[in-house]
XYZ file of N, CA and C in Angstrom:
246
model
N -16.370 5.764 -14.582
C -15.707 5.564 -13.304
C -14.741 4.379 -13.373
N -13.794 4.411 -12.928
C -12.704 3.672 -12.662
C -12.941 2.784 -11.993
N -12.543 1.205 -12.062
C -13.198 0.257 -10.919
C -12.509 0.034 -9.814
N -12.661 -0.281 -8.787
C -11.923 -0.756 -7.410
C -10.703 -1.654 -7.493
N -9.789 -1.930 -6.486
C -9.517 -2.882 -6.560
C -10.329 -3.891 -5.284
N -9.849 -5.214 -5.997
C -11.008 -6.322 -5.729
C -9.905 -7.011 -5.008
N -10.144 -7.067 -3.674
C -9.258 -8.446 -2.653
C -9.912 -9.878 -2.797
N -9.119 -10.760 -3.191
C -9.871 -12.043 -3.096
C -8.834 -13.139 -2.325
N -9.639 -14.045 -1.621
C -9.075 -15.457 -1.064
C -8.610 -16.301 -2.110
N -7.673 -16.867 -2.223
C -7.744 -17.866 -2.706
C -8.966 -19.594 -2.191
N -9.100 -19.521 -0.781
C -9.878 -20.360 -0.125
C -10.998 -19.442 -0.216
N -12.193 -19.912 -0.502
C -13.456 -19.282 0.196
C -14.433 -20.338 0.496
N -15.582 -20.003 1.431
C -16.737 -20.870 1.004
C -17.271 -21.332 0.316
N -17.613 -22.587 -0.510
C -18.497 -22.784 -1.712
C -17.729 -22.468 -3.164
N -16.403 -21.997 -2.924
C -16.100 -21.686 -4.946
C -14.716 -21.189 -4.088
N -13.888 -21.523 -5.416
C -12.750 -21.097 -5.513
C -11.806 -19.837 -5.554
N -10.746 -19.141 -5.274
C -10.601 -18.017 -5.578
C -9.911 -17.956 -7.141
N -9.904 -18.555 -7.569
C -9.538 -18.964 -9.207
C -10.815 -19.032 -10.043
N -11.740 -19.577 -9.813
C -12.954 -19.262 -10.062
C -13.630 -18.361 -10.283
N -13.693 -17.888 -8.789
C -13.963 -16.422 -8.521
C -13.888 -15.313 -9.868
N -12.437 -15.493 -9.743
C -11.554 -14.728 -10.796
C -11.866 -14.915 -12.208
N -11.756 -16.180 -12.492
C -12.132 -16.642 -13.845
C -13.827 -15.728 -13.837
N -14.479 -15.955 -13.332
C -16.082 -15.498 -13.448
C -16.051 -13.987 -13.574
N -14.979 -13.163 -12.564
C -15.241 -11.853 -12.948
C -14.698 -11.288 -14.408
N -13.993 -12.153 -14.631
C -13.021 -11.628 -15.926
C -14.047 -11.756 -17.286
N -13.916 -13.152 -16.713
C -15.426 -13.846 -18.158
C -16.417 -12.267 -17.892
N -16.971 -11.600 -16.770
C -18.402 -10.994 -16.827
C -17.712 -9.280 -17.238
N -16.411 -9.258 -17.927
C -15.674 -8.158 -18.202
C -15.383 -7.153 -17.095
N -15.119 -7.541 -15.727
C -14.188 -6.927 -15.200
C -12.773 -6.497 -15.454
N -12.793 -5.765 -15.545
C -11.249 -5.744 -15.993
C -10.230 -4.592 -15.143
N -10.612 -4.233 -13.677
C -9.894 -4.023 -12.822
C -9.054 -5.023 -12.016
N -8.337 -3.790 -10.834
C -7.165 -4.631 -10.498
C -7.831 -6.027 -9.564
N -7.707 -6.927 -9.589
C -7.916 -8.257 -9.011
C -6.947 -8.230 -7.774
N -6.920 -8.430 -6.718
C -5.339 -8.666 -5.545
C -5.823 -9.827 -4.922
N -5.262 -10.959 -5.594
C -5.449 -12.570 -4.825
C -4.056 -12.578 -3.329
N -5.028 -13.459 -2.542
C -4.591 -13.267 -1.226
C -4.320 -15.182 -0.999
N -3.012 -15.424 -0.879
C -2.768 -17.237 -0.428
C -2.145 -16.950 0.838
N -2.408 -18.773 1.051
C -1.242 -19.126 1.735
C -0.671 -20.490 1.008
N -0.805 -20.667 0.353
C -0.178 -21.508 -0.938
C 1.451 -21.114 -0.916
N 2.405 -21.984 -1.387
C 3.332 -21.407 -1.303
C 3.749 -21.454 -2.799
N 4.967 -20.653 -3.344
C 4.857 -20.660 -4.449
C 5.194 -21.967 -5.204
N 4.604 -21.993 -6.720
C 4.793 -23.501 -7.551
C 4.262 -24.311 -6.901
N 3.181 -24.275 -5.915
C 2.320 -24.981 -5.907
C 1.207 -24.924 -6.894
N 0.386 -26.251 -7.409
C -0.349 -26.336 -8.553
C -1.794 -25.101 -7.753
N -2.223 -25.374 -7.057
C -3.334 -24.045 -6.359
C -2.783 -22.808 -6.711
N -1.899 -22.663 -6.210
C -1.423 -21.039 -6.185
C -1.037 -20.826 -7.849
N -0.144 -21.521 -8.706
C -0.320 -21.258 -10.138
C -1.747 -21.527 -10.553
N -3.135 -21.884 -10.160
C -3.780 -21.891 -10.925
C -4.816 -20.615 -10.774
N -4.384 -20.361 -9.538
C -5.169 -19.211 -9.029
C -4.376 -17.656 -9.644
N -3.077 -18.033 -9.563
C -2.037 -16.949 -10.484
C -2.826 -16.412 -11.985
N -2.943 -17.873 -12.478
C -3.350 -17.971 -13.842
C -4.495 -17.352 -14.172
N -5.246 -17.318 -13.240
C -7.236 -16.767 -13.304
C -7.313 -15.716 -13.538
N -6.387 -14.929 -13.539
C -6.458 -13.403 -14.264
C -5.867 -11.723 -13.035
N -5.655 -12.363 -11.888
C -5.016 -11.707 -11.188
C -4.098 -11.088 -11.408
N -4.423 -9.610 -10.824
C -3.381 -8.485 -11.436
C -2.099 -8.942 -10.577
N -2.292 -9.200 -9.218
C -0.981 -9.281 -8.508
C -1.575 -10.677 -7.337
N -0.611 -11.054 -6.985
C -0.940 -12.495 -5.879
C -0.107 -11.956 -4.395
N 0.057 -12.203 -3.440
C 0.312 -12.098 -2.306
C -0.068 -13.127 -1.050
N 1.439 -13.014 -0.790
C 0.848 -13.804 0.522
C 0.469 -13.282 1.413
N -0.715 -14.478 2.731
C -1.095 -14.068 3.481
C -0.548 -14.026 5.097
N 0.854 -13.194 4.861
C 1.690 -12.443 6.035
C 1.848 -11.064 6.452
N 2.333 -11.047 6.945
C 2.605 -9.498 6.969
C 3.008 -8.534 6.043
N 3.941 -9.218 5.198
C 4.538 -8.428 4.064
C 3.321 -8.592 2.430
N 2.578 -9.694 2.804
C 1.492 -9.686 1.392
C 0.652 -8.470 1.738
N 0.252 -8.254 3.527
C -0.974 -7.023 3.817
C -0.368 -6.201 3.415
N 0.791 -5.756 3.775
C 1.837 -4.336 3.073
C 1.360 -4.608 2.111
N 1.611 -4.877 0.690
C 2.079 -5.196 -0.342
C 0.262 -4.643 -0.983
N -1.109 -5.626 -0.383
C -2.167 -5.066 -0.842
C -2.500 -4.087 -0.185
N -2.091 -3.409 0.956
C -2.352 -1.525 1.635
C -1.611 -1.086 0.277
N -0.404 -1.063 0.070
C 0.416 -0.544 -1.359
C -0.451 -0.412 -2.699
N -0.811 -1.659 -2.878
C -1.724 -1.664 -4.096
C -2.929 -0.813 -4.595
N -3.899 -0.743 -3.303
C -4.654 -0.294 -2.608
C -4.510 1.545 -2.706
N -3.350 1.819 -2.007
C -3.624 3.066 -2.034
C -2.883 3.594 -3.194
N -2.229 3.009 -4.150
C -1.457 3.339 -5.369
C -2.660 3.465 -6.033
N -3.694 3.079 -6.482
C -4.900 2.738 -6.925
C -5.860 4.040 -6.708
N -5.789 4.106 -5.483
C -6.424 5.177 -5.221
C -5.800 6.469 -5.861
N -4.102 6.979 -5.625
C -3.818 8.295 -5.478
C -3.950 8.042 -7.531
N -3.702 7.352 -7.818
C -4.332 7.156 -9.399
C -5.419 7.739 -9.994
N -6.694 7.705 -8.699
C -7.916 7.965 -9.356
C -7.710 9.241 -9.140
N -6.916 9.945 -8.589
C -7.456 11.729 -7.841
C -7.753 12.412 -9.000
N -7.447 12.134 -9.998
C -7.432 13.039 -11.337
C -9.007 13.123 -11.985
N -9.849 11.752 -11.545
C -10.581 10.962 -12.102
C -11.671 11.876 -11.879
């Protein structure tokens, strides 16, 4: 089976969304990741959270929710074959 894609914060409770990321990758995830900021870009947060293994980053506006609905259902019409 094909894995999900995975929405993550960059902010969360208790751990990082770079972290986060780093931990699923380390435990061999290797689906799509969709990190969610409000970091703006070339900020040191948002490149480090870039860096953690995220398939794609987005901001958290209107055009980042487009952008992960897009991801999201590209992902999906992908699996129909599956």
């Amino acid at each position: 089976p094909r894995a999900r894609p995975f929405p993550i914060s960059s902010q969360m409770p208790g751990i990082s969304g770079a972290k986060t990321t780093r931990a699923l990758r380390d435990a061999g995830y290797d689906g799509p990741i969709i990190g969610m900021t409000g970091d703006p870009m070339g900020c040191p947060e948002r490149n480090e959270f870039e860096a953690a293994g995220l398939s794609v980053c987005v901001d958290k506006d209107n055009s980042g929710i487009a952008r992960i609905l897009e991801e999201i259902r590209a992902h999906a019409l992908d699996g129909e074959d599956a």
